[in-house]
mmCIF file of N, CA and C in Angstrom:
data_model
loop_
_atom_site.group_PDB
_atom_site.id
_atom_site.type_symbol
_atom_site.label_atom_id
_atom_site.label_comp_id
_atom_site.label_asym_id
_atom_site.label_seq_id
_atom_site.Cartn_x
_atom_site.Cartn_y
_atom_site.Cartn_z
ATOM 1 N N MET A 8 13.310 -1.991 3.033
ATOM 2 C CA MET A 8 12.737 -2.826 1.985
ATOM 3 C C MET A 8 12.338 -1.923 0.817
ATOM 4 N N ASP A 9 12.688 -2.335 -0.377
ATOM 5 C CA ASP A 9 12.376 -1.491 -1.524
ATOM 6 C C ASP A 9 10.914 -1.667 -1.958
ATOM 7 N N MET A 10 10.472 -0.765 -2.801
ATOM 8 C CA MET A 10 9.069 -0.747 -3.234
ATOM 9 C C MET A 10 8.671 -2.049 -3.919
ATOM 10 N N ARG A 11 9.567 -2.581 -4.750
ATOM 11 C CA ARG A 11 9.250 -3.839 -5.444
ATOM 12 C C ARG A 11 9.013 -4.962 -4.453
ATOM 13 N N ARG A 12 9.842 -5.024 -3.441
ATOM 14 C CA ARG A 12 9.726 -6.100 -2.439
ATOM 15 C C ARG A 12 8.436 -5.935 -1.632
ATOM 16 N N ILE A 13 8.098 -4.734 -1.253
ATOM 17 C CA ILE A 13 6.866 -4.501 -0.492
ATOM 18 C C ILE A 13 5.655 -4.936 -1.313
ATOM 19 N N VAL A 14 5.636 -4.585 -2.595
ATOM 20 C CA VAL A 14 4.525 -4.979 -3.456
ATOM 21 C C VAL A 14 4.493 -6.497 -3.625
ATOM 22 N N ALA A 15 5.651 -7.127 -3.723
ATOM 23 C CA ALA A 15 5.697 -8.592 -3.836
ATOM 24 C C ALA A 15 5.108 -9.252 -2.592
ATOM 25 N N VAL A 16 5.406 -8.712 -1.429
ATOM 26 C CA VAL A 16 4.846 -9.244 -0.175
ATOM 27 C C VAL A 16 3.333 -9.039 -0.152
ATOM 28 N N LEU A 17 2.875 -7.871 -0.568
ATOM 29 C CA LEU A 17 1.424 -7.617 -0.649
ATOM 30 C C LEU A 17 0.754 -8.604 -1.596
ATOM 31 N N ALA A 18 1.370 -8.830 -2.744
ATOM 32 C CA ALA A 18 0.809 -9.745 -3.742
ATOM 33 C C ALA A 18 0.719 -11.161 -3.186
ATOM 34 N N GLU A 19 1.759 -11.580 -2.502
ATOM 35 C CA GLU A 19 1.773 -12.919 -1.905
ATOM 36 C C GLU A 19 0.675 -13.062 -0.859
ATOM 37 N N GLU A 20 0.522 -12.048 -0.017
ATOM 38 C CA GLU A 20 -0.527 -12.093 1.006
ATOM 39 C C GLU A 20 -1.911 -12.113 0.374
ATOM 40 N N ALA A 21 -2.123 -11.317 -0.656
ATOM 41 C CA ALA A 21 -3.422 -11.302 -1.339
ATOM 42 C C ALA A 21 -3.720 -12.671 -1.937
ATOM 43 N N GLU A 22 -2.723 -13.260 -2.583
ATOM 44 C CA GLU A 22 -2.907 -14.577 -3.188
ATOM 45 C C GLU A 22 -3.284 -15.621 -2.140
ATOM 46 N N GLN A 23 -2.598 -15.592 -1.009
ATOM 47 C CA GLN A 23 -2.893 -16.540 0.063
ATOM 48 C C GLN A 23 -4.293 -16.327 0.632
ATOM 49 N N GLN A 24 -4.650 -15.078 0.868
ATOM 50 C CA GLN A 24 -5.980 -14.798 1.427
ATOM 51 C C GLN A 24 -7.083 -15.233 0.477
ATOM 52 N N ILE A 25 -6.871 -15.051 -0.809
ATOM 53 C CA ILE A 25 -7.873 -15.467 -1.791
ATOM 54 C C ILE A 25 -7.905 -16.984 -1.884
ATOM 55 N N GLN A 26 -6.739 -17.607 -1.946
ATOM 56 C CA GLN A 26 -6.648 -19.062 -2.061
ATOM 57 C C GLN A 26 -7.314 -19.763 -0.876
ATOM 58 N N TYR A 27 -7.090 -19.258 0.325
ATOM 59 C CA TYR A 27 -7.645 -19.879 1.531
ATOM 60 C C TYR A 27 -9.013 -19.321 1.900
ATOM 61 N N GLN A 28 -9.586 -18.557 1.006
ATOM 62 C CA GLN A 28 -10.917 -17.970 1.134
ATOM 63 C C GLN A 28 -11.087 -17.103 2.382
ATOM 64 N N VAL A 29 -9.996 -16.486 2.803
ATOM 65 C CA VAL A 29 -10.051 -15.480 3.850
ATOM 66 C C VAL A 29 -10.623 -14.206 3.232
ATOM 67 N N TRP A 30 -10.221 -13.960 1.995
ATOM 68 C CA TRP A 30 -10.702 -12.819 1.221
ATOM 69 C C TRP A 30 -11.603 -13.373 0.131
ATOM 70 N N GLU A 31 -12.887 -13.226 0.329
ATOM 71 C CA GLU A 31 -13.854 -13.660 -0.669
ATOM 72 C C GLU A 31 -14.219 -12.453 -1.519
ATOM 73 N N LEU A 32 -13.805 -12.510 -2.774
ATOM 74 C CA LEU A 32 -13.971 -11.379 -3.667
ATOM 75 C C LEU A 32 -15.425 -11.195 -4.082
ATOM 76 N N ALA A 33 -15.918 -10.012 -3.836
ATOM 77 C CA ALA A 33 -17.251 -9.638 -4.309
ATOM 78 C C ALA A 33 -17.131 -9.144 -5.743
ATOM 79 N N PRO A 34 -18.215 -9.189 -6.497
ATOM 80 C CA PRO A 34 -18.170 -8.630 -7.861
ATOM 81 C C PRO A 34 -17.674 -7.180 -7.879
ATOM 82 N N SER A 35 -18.010 -6.419 -6.859
ATOM 83 C CA SER A 35 -17.554 -5.023 -6.814
ATOM 84 C C SER A 35 -16.043 -4.938 -6.622
ATOM 85 N N ASP A 36 -15.458 -5.890 -5.866
ATOM 86 C CA ASP A 36 -13.996 -5.937 -5.716
ATOM 87 C C ASP A 36 -13.331 -6.182 -7.067
ATOM 88 N N ARG A 37 -13.856 -7.157 -7.788
ATOM 89 C CA ARG A 37 -13.271 -7.499 -9.086
ATOM 90 C C ARG A 37 -13.395 -6.334 -10.067
ATOM 91 N N ALA A 38 -14.534 -5.672 -10.063
ATOM 92 C CA ALA A 38 -14.748 -4.534 -10.970
ATOM 93 C C ALA A 38 -13.806 -3.382 -10.632
ATOM 94 N N LEU A 39 -13.660 -3.080 -9.348
ATOM 95 C CA LEU A 39 -12.773 -1.990 -8.952
ATOM 96 C C LEU A 39 -11.319 -2.356 -9.212
ATOM 97 N N ALA A 40 -10.956 -3.610 -8.998
ATOM 98 C CA ALA A 40 -9.590 -4.052 -9.294
ATOM 99 C C ALA A 40 -9.294 -3.869 -10.782
ATOM 100 N N LEU A 41 -10.236 -4.227 -11.636
ATOM 101 C CA LEU A 41 -10.057 -4.087 -13.083
ATOM 102 C C LEU A 41 -9.930 -2.614 -13.478
ATOM 103 N N GLU A 42 -10.778 -1.779 -12.924
ATOM 104 C CA GLU A 42 -10.735 -0.347 -13.218
ATOM 105 C C GLU A 42 -9.422 0.279 -12.744
ATOM 106 N N THR A 43 -8.992 -0.105 -11.555
ATOM 107 C CA THR A 43 -7.749 0.432 -11.003
ATOM 108 C C THR A 43 -6.555 -0.021 -11.832
ATOM 109 N N GLU A 44 -6.556 -1.292 -12.209
ATOM 110 C CA GLU A 44 -5.471 -1.835 -13.031
ATOM 111 C C GLU A 44 -5.378 -1.077 -14.347
ATOM 112 N N ALA A 45 -6.492 -0.831 -15.001
ATOM 113 C CA ALA A 45 -6.491 -0.109 -16.283
ATOM 114 C C ALA A 45 -5.962 1.314 -16.108
ATOM 115 N N SER A 46 -6.361 1.959 -15.032
ATOM 116 C CA SER A 46 -5.891 3.328 -14.785
ATOM 117 C C SER A 46 -4.392 3.355 -14.486
ATOM 118 N N LEU A 47 -3.901 2.345 -13.779
ATOM 119 C CA LEU A 47 -2.466 2.270 -13.510
ATOM 120 C C LEU A 47 -1.691 2.033 -14.804
ATOM 121 N N ARG A 48 -2.235 1.205 -15.694
ATOM 122 C CA ARG A 48 -1.570 0.953 -16.985
ATOM 123 C C ARG A 48 -1.560 2.222 -17.841
ATOM 124 N N ASP A 49 -2.597 3.040 -17.726
ATOM 125 C CA ASP A 49 -2.610 4.313 -18.444
ATOM 126 C C ASP A 49 -1.526 5.249 -17.913
ATOM 127 N N ALA A 50 -1.258 5.164 -16.626
ATOM 128 C CA ALA A 50 -0.284 6.060 -15.999
ATOM 129 C C ALA A 50 1.154 5.608 -16.229
ATOM 130 N N VAL A 51 1.425 4.325 -16.030
ATOM 131 C CA VAL A 51 2.791 3.807 -16.154
ATOM 132 C C VAL A 51 2.787 2.690 -17.180
ATOM 133 N N GLY A 52 3.480 2.953 -18.264
ATOM 134 C CA GLY A 52 3.537 1.992 -19.348
ATOM 135 C C GLY A 52 4.711 1.042 -19.227
ATOM 136 N N PRO A 53 4.997 0.329 -20.309
ATOM 137 C CA PRO A 53 6.120 -0.612 -20.323
ATOM 138 C C PRO A 53 7.448 0.096 -20.035
ATOM 139 N N ALA A 54 8.414 -0.673 -19.571
ATOM 140 C CA ALA A 54 9.702 -0.114 -19.162
ATOM 141 C C ALA A 54 10.371 0.690 -20.272
ATOM 142 N N ASP A 55 10.354 0.180 -21.492
ATOM 143 C CA ASP A 55 11.040 0.894 -22.572
ATOM 144 C C ASP A 55 10.386 2.244 -22.860
ATOM 145 N N VAL A 56 9.075 2.319 -22.693
ATOM 146 C CA VAL A 56 8.361 3.578 -22.906
ATOM 147 C C VAL A 56 8.697 4.558 -21.785
ATOM 148 N N GLN A 57 8.611 4.085 -20.547
ATOM 149 C CA GLN A 57 8.879 4.961 -19.404
ATOM 150 C C GLN A 57 10.328 5.450 -19.404
ATOM 151 N N ASP A 58 11.264 4.554 -19.709
ATOM 152 C CA ASP A 58 12.683 4.921 -19.692
ATOM 153 C C ASP A 58 13.007 6.043 -20.673
ATOM 154 N N ALA A 59 12.246 6.143 -21.747
ATOM 155 C CA ALA A 59 12.503 7.156 -22.768
ATOM 156 C C ALA A 59 11.954 8.531 -22.397
ATOM 157 N N LEU A 60 11.145 8.586 -21.349
ATOM 158 C CA LEU A 60 10.511 9.850 -20.961
ATOM 159 C C LEU A 60 11.445 10.702 -20.107
ATOM 160 N N PRO A 61 11.255 12.023 -20.133
ATOM 161 C CA PRO A 61 12.005 12.881 -19.214
ATOM 162 C C PRO A 61 11.619 12.561 -17.758
ATOM 163 N N GLU A 62 12.535 12.778 -16.852
ATOM 164 C CA GLU A 62 12.270 12.461 -15.444
ATOM 165 C C GLU A 62 11.042 13.178 -14.907
ATOM 166 N N ILE A 63 10.814 14.408 -15.318
ATOM 167 C CA ILE A 63 9.662 15.151 -14.807
ATOM 168 C C ILE A 63 8.356 14.462 -15.211
ATOM 169 N N THR A 64 8.309 13.889 -16.406
ATOM 170 C CA THR A 64 7.123 13.177 -16.871
ATOM 171 C C THR A 64 6.979 11.850 -16.133
ATOM 172 N N ARG A 65 8.097 11.179 -15.912
ATOM 173 C CA ARG A 65 8.049 9.925 -15.160
ATOM 174 C C ARG A 65 7.509 10.167 -13.746
ATOM 175 N N LEU A 66 7.946 11.257 -13.132
ATOM 176 C CA LEU A 66 7.457 11.590 -11.797
ATOM 177 C C LEU A 66 5.966 11.912 -11.825
ATOM 178 N N GLU A 67 5.528 12.648 -12.836
ATOM 179 C CA GLU A 67 4.093 12.930 -12.977
ATOM 180 C C GLU A 67 3.297 11.628 -13.054
ATOM 181 N N HIS A 68 3.781 10.685 -13.834
ATOM 182 C CA HIS A 68 3.092 9.400 -13.989
ATOM 183 C C HIS A 68 3.048 8.638 -12.666
ATOM 184 N N LEU A 69 4.137 8.667 -11.921
ATOM 185 C CA LEU A 69 4.151 7.972 -10.630
ATOM 186 C C LEU A 69 3.217 8.644 -9.625
ATOM 187 N N ARG A 70 3.173 9.955 -9.648
ATOM 188 C CA ARG A 70 2.227 10.651 -8.770
ATOM 189 C C ARG A 70 0.795 10.329 -9.164
ATOM 190 N N GLU A 71 0.555 10.194 -10.463
ATOM 191 C CA GLU A 71 -0.779 9.825 -10.927
ATOM 192 C C GLU A 71 -1.180 8.449 -10.393
ATOM 193 N N THR A 72 -0.228 7.537 -10.302
ATOM 194 C CA THR A 72 -0.563 6.210 -9.759
ATOM 195 C C THR A 72 -1.018 6.312 -8.310
ATOM 196 N N LEU A 73 -0.377 7.184 -7.566
ATOM 197 C CA LEU A 73 -0.804 7.374 -6.175
ATOM 198 C C LEU A 73 -2.214 7.946 -6.102
ATOM 199 N N ALA A 74 -2.533 8.854 -7.010
ATOM 200 C CA ALA A 74 -3.896 9.410 -7.055
ATOM 201 C C ALA A 74 -4.907 8.331 -7.414
ATOM 202 N N VAL A 75 -4.573 7.507 -8.391
ATOM 203 C CA VAL A 75 -5.460 6.404 -8.794
ATOM 204 C C VAL A 75 -5.716 5.476 -7.611
ATOM 205 N N LEU A 76 -4.645 5.104 -6.919
ATOM 206 C CA LEU A 76 -4.791 4.199 -5.774
ATOM 207 C C LEU A 76 -5.614 4.837 -4.657
ATOM 208 N N ALA A 77 -5.390 6.127 -4.408
ATOM 209 C CA ALA A 77 -6.142 6.818 -3.354
ATOM 210 C C ALA A 77 -7.629 6.901 -3.689
ATOM 211 N N ILE A 78 -7.949 7.190 -4.930
ATOM 212 C CA ILE A 78 -9.357 7.268 -5.329
ATOM 213 C C ILE A 78 -10.012 5.896 -5.220
ATOM 214 N N SER A 79 -9.298 4.867 -5.653
ATOM 215 C CA SER A 79 -9.846 3.510 -5.543
ATOM 216 C C SER A 79 -10.029 3.116 -4.085
ATOM 217 N N LEU A 80 -9.068 3.462 -3.255
ATOM 218 C CA LEU A 80 -9.167 3.172 -1.823
ATOM 219 C C LEU A 80 -10.403 3.834 -1.219
ATOM 220 N N ALA A 81 -10.697 5.046 -1.644
ATOM 221 C CA ALA A 81 -11.849 5.770 -1.116
ATOM 222 C C ALA A 81 -13.174 5.115 -1.502
ATOM 223 N N ARG A 82 -13.149 4.248 -2.505
ATOM 224 C CA ARG A 82 -14.380 3.646 -3.029
ATOM 225 C C ARG A 82 -14.621 2.222 -2.546
ATOM 226 N N THR A 83 -13.811 1.724 -1.598
ATOM 227 C CA THR A 83 -13.975 0.341 -1.159
ATOM 228 C C THR A 83 -13.663 0.195 0.315
ATOM 229 N N HIS A 84 -13.932 -0.993 0.813
ATOM 230 C CA HIS A 84 -13.676 -1.327 2.220
ATOM 231 C C HIS A 84 -13.146 -2.750 2.279
ATOM 232 N N GLY A 85 -12.726 -3.163 3.455
ATOM 233 C CA GLY A 85 -12.313 -4.546 3.644
ATOM 234 C C GLY A 85 -10.976 -4.866 3.003
ATOM 235 N N HIS A 86 -10.829 -6.112 2.564
ATOM 236 C CA HIS A 86 -9.545 -6.616 2.080
ATOM 237 C C HIS A 86 -8.980 -5.813 0.911
ATOM 238 N N LEU A 87 -9.817 -5.446 -0.044
ATOM 239 C CA LEU A 87 -9.310 -4.674 -1.173
ATOM 240 C C LEU A 87 -8.797 -3.318 -0.696
ATOM 241 N N ALA A 88 -9.488 -2.689 0.222
ATOM 242 C CA ALA A 88 -9.032 -1.413 0.767
ATOM 243 C C ALA A 88 -7.693 -1.584 1.482
ATOM 244 N N TRP A 89 -7.562 -2.670 2.203
ATOM 245 C CA TRP A 89 -6.308 -2.909 2.926
ATOM 246 C C TRP A 89 -5.163 -3.144 1.946
ATOM 247 N N PHE A 90 -5.450 -3.881 0.877
ATOM 248 C CA PHE A 90 -4.447 -4.114 -0.149
ATOM 249 C C PHE A 90 -4.031 -2.790 -0.801
ATOM 250 N N LEU A 91 -4.998 -1.988 -1.183
ATOM 251 C CA LEU A 91 -4.702 -0.698 -1.815
ATOM 252 C C LEU A 91 -3.942 0.222 -0.865
ATOM 253 N N SER A 92 -4.286 0.195 0.401
ATOM 254 C CA SER A 92 -3.585 0.996 1.395
ATOM 255 C C SER A 92 -2.118 0.577 1.477
ATOM 256 N N GLY A 93 -1.883 -0.729 1.444
ATOM 257 C CA GLY A 93 -0.510 -1.224 1.452
ATOM 258 C C GLY A 93 0.252 -0.785 0.208
ATOM 259 N N ALA A 94 -0.433 -0.763 -0.925
ATOM 260 C CA ALA A 94 0.192 -0.331 -2.179
ATOM 261 C C ALA A 94 0.575 1.148 -2.100
ATOM 262 N N ILE A 95 -0.308 1.952 -1.557
ATOM 263 C CA ILE A 95 -0.009 3.382 -1.386
ATOM 264 C C ILE A 95 1.192 3.546 -0.461
ATOM 265 N N ASN A 96 1.194 2.792 0.609
ATOM 266 C CA ASN A 96 2.311 2.862 1.554
ATOM 267 C C ASN A 96 3.626 2.474 0.871
ATOM 268 N N ALA A 97 3.595 1.451 0.021
ATOM 269 C CA ALA A 97 4.804 1.006 -0.674
ATOM 270 C C ALA A 97 5.369 2.108 -1.566
ATOM 271 N N LEU A 98 4.485 2.867 -2.207
ATOM 272 C CA LEU A 98 4.908 3.909 -3.135
ATOM 273 C C LEU A 98 5.080 5.281 -2.472
ATOM 274 N N GLU A 99 4.915 5.336 -1.180
ATOM 275 C CA GLU A 99 4.976 6.595 -0.433
ATOM 276 C C GLU A 99 6.245 7.409 -0.674
ATOM 277 N N PRO A 100 7.415 6.798 -0.868
ATOM 278 C CA PRO A 100 8.600 7.628 -1.122
ATOM 279 C C PRO A 100 8.452 8.570 -2.316
ATOM 280 N N VAL A 101 7.644 8.203 -3.296
ATOM 281 C CA VAL A 101 7.431 9.049 -4.470
ATOM 282 C C VAL A 101 6.915 10.428 -4.054
ATOM 283 N N LEU A 102 6.180 10.495 -2.960
ATOM 284 C CA LEU A 102 5.625 11.776 -2.510
ATOM 285 C C LEU A 102 6.705 12.777 -2.115
ATOM 286 N N ARG A 103 7.890 12.296 -1.807
ATOM 287 C CA ARG A 103 8.982 13.190 -1.397
ATOM 288 C C ARG A 103 9.952 13.502 -2.544
ATOM 289 N N TRP A 104 9.630 13.005 -3.728
ATOM 290 C CA TRP A 104 10.527 13.217 -4.863
ATOM 291 C C TRP A 104 10.208 14.511 -5.590
ATOM 292 N N ARG A 105 11.243 15.066 -6.195
ATOM 293 C CA ARG A 105 11.075 16.215 -7.073
ATOM 294 C C ARG A 105 11.936 15.972 -8.306
ATOM 295 N N ALA A 106 11.554 16.571 -9.410
ATOM 296 C CA ALA A 106 12.298 16.408 -10.649
ATOM 297 C C ALA A 106 13.077 17.667 -11.017
ATOM 298 N N LEU A 107 12.809 18.740 -10.320
ATOM 299 C CA LEU A 107 13.463 20.019 -10.628
ATOM 300 C C LEU A 107 14.538 20.328 -9.591
ATOM 301 N N PRO A 108 15.654 20.893 -10.037
ATOM 302 C CA PRO A 108 16.693 21.278 -9.069
ATOM 303 C C PRO A 108 16.226 22.479 -8.251
ATOM 304 N N ALA A 109 16.726 22.559 -7.064
ATOM 305 C CA ALA A 109 16.398 23.701 -6.202
ATOM 306 C C ALA A 109 17.334 24.854 -6.561
ATOM 307 N N THR A 110 16.745 25.961 -6.963
ATOM 308 C CA THR A 110 17.581 27.101 -7.338
ATOM 309 C C THR A 110 17.885 27.981 -6.135
ATOM 310 N N ARG A 111 16.876 28.233 -5.325
ATOM 311 C CA ARG A 111 17.059 29.048 -4.116
ATOM 312 C C ARG A 111 16.081 28.545 -3.068
ATOM 313 N N GLY A 112 16.465 28.668 -1.847
ATOM 314 C CA GLY A 112 15.564 28.323 -0.764
ATOM 315 C C GLY A 112 15.463 26.834 -0.527
ATOM 316 N N GLY A 113 14.511 26.471 0.315
ATOM 317 C CA GLY A 113 14.322 25.082 0.701
ATOM 318 C C GLY A 113 13.510 24.293 -0.305
ATOM 319 N N THR A 114 13.485 23.004 -0.101
ATOM 320 C CA THR A 114 12.751 22.109 -1.005
ATOM 321 C C THR A 114 11.642 21.362 -0.273
ATOM 322 N N PHE A 115 11.313 21.799 0.947
ATOM 323 C CA PHE A 115 10.253 21.183 1.736
ATOM 324 C C PHE A 115 10.532 19.704 1.994
ATOM 325 N N GLY A 116 11.797 19.350 2.069
ATOM 326 C CA GLY A 116 12.182 17.972 2.381
ATOM 327 C C GLY A 116 12.159 17.026 1.191
ATOM 328 N N THR A 117 11.983 17.568 -0.004
ATOM 329 C CA THR A 117 11.953 16.703 -1.178
ATOM 330 C C THR A 117 13.381 16.370 -1.621
ATOM 331 N N VAL A 118 13.498 15.299 -2.392
ATOM 332 C CA VAL A 118 14.803 14.851 -2.876
ATOM 333 C C VAL A 118 14.721 14.541 -4.364
ATOM 334 N N LEU A 119 15.870 14.587 -5.019
ATOM 335 C CA LEU A 119 15.968 14.186 -6.414
ATOM 336 C C LEU A 119 16.225 12.673 -6.443
ATOM 337 N N PRO A 120 15.307 11.886 -6.970
ATOM 338 C CA PRO A 120 15.522 10.439 -7.014
ATOM 339 C C PRO A 120 16.525 10.064 -8.096
ATOM 340 N N SER A 121 17.138 8.930 -7.908
ATOM 341 C CA SER A 121 18.074 8.414 -8.911
ATOM 342 C C SER A 121 17.286 7.737 -10.035
ATOM 343 N N PRO A 122 17.911 7.532 -11.170
ATOM 344 C CA PRO A 122 17.240 6.778 -12.238
ATOM 345 C C PRO A 122 16.804 5.385 -11.770
ATOM 346 N N GLU A 123 17.596 4.771 -10.912
ATOM 347 C CA GLU A 123 17.248 3.448 -10.380
ATOM 348 C C GLU A 123 15.985 3.500 -9.522
ATOM 349 N N GLU A 124 15.799 4.601 -8.799
ATOM 350 C CA GLU A 124 14.596 4.735 -7.974
ATOM 351 C C GLU A 124 13.345 4.893 -8.840
ATOM 352 N N TYR A 125 13.462 5.624 -9.937
ATOM 353 C CA TYR A 125 12.336 5.712 -10.868
ATOM 354 C C TYR A 125 11.974 4.317 -11.378
ATOM 355 N N THR A 126 12.987 3.572 -11.783
ATOM 356 C CA THR A 126 12.764 2.217 -12.303
ATOM 357 C C THR A 126 12.139 1.320 -11.248
ATOM 358 N N GLU A 127 12.634 1.406 -10.034
ATOM 359 C CA GLU A 127 12.087 0.602 -8.934
ATOM 360 C C GLU A 127 10.606 0.898 -8.720
ATOM 361 N N ALA A 128 10.258 2.170 -8.682
ATOM 362 C CA ALA A 128 8.859 2.553 -8.457
ATOM 363 C C ALA A 128 7.986 2.099 -9.623
ATOM 364 N N GLU A 129 8.466 2.279 -10.841
ATOM 365 C CA GLU A 129 7.685 1.870 -12.016
ATOM 366 C C GLU A 129 7.510 0.354 -12.066
ATOM 367 N N ASP A 130 8.553 -0.387 -11.690
ATOM 368 C CA ASP A 130 8.438 -1.851 -11.619
ATOM 369 C C ASP A 130 7.395 -2.260 -10.578
ATOM 370 N N ALA A 131 7.383 -1.568 -9.443
ATOM 371 C CA ALA A 131 6.397 -1.859 -8.404
ATOM 372 C C ALA A 131 4.985 -1.609 -8.915
ATOM 373 N N VAL A 132 4.794 -0.527 -9.662
ATOM 374 C CA VAL A 132 3.477 -0.219 -10.227
ATOM 375 C C VAL A 132 3.069 -1.298 -11.222
ATOM 376 N N ARG A 133 4.003 -1.741 -12.052
ATOM 377 C CA ARG A 133 3.676 -2.802 -13.018
ATOM 378 C C ARG A 133 3.276 -4.097 -12.312
ATOM 379 N N HIS A 134 3.929 -4.391 -11.206
ATOM 380 C CA HIS A 134 3.547 -5.575 -10.431
ATOM 381 C C HIS A 134 2.139 -5.396 -9.858
ATOM 382 N N LEU A 135 1.837 -4.213 -9.363
ATOM 383 C CA LEU A 135 0.472 -3.931 -8.888
ATOM 384 C C LEU A 135 -0.536 -4.100 -10.009
ATOM 385 N N GLN A 136 -0.189 -3.640 -11.198
ATOM 386 C CA GLN A 136 -1.079 -3.803 -12.358
ATOM 387 C C GLN A 136 -1.392 -5.284 -12.559
ATOM 388 N N ASP A 137 -0.363 -6.110 -12.512
ATOM 389 C CA ASP A 137 -0.544 -7.552 -12.731
ATOM 390 C C ASP A 137 -1.395 -8.191 -11.636
ATOM 391 N N VAL A 138 -1.154 -7.825 -10.392
ATOM 392 C CA VAL A 138 -1.917 -8.392 -9.278
ATOM 393 C C VAL A 138 -3.387 -7.988 -9.376
ATOM 394 N N LEU A 139 -3.633 -6.729 -9.665
ATOM 395 C CA LEU A 139 -5.022 -6.268 -9.792
ATOM 396 C C LEU A 139 -5.719 -6.944 -10.972
ATOM 397 N N ALA A 140 -4.991 -7.178 -12.057
ATOM 398 C CA ALA A 140 -5.566 -7.900 -13.193
ATOM 399 C C ALA A 140 -5.949 -9.320 -12.785
ATOM 400 N N GLN A 141 -5.091 -9.964 -12.014
ATOM 401 C CA GLN A 141 -5.391 -11.333 -11.536
ATOM 402 C C GLN A 141 -6.622 -11.330 -10.619
ATOM 403 N N ILE A 142 -6.674 -10.359 -9.720
ATOM 404 C CA ILE A 142 -7.807 -10.253 -8.802
ATOM 405 C C ILE A 142 -9.095 -10.074 -9.591
ATOM 406 N N SER A 143 -9.053 -9.266 -10.630
ATOM 407 C CA SER A 143 -10.273 -8.987 -11.406
ATOM 408 C C SER A 143 -10.789 -10.211 -12.142
ATOM 409 N N ARG A 144 -9.923 -11.195 -12.371
ATOM 410 C CA ARG A 144 -10.325 -12.398 -13.124
ATOM 411 C C ARG A 144 -10.770 -13.552 -12.241
ATOM 412 N N ILE A 145 -10.606 -13.443 -10.940
ATOM 413 C CA ILE A 145 -10.938 -14.556 -10.040
ATOM 414 C C ILE A 145 -12.450 -14.659 -9.867
ATOM 415 N N LYS A 146 -12.950 -15.852 -10.078
ATOM 416 C CA LYS A 146 -14.372 -16.131 -9.884
ATOM 417 C C LYS A 146 -14.507 -17.205 -8.816
ATOM 418 N N HIS A 147 -15.467 -17.049 -7.949
ATOM 419 C CA HIS A 147 -15.709 -18.082 -6.914
ATOM 420 C C HIS A 147 -17.062 -18.690 -7.145
#
């Protein structure tokens, strides 16, 4: 399953849990969702902006999203933590990517991603941005 699909499944589950009041959002959940969404938007911009960047910069931005998600995960518990954990898991392949060719020796198991893989990961991040924005606006 690709990153976009995993994030779509996470988004659907979050929507259902909120709709059926399985996940009752606390003000702290909404605040952290808003903060995380803003930080993700700072890291990964619109497709036309990202596409124009060198691959090494795109990879830096994707790694930054993982850092943002990890820091947010460390600051919460319960449903939001589980959602963020799923998001990190969805983007986990980025951790094995490299943007530089191997000149000599091993690469520690890293791979050069295709342009399509960069786009897939960035699309997944944008979907996460949208879901977190929606979560931050929900009032009960």
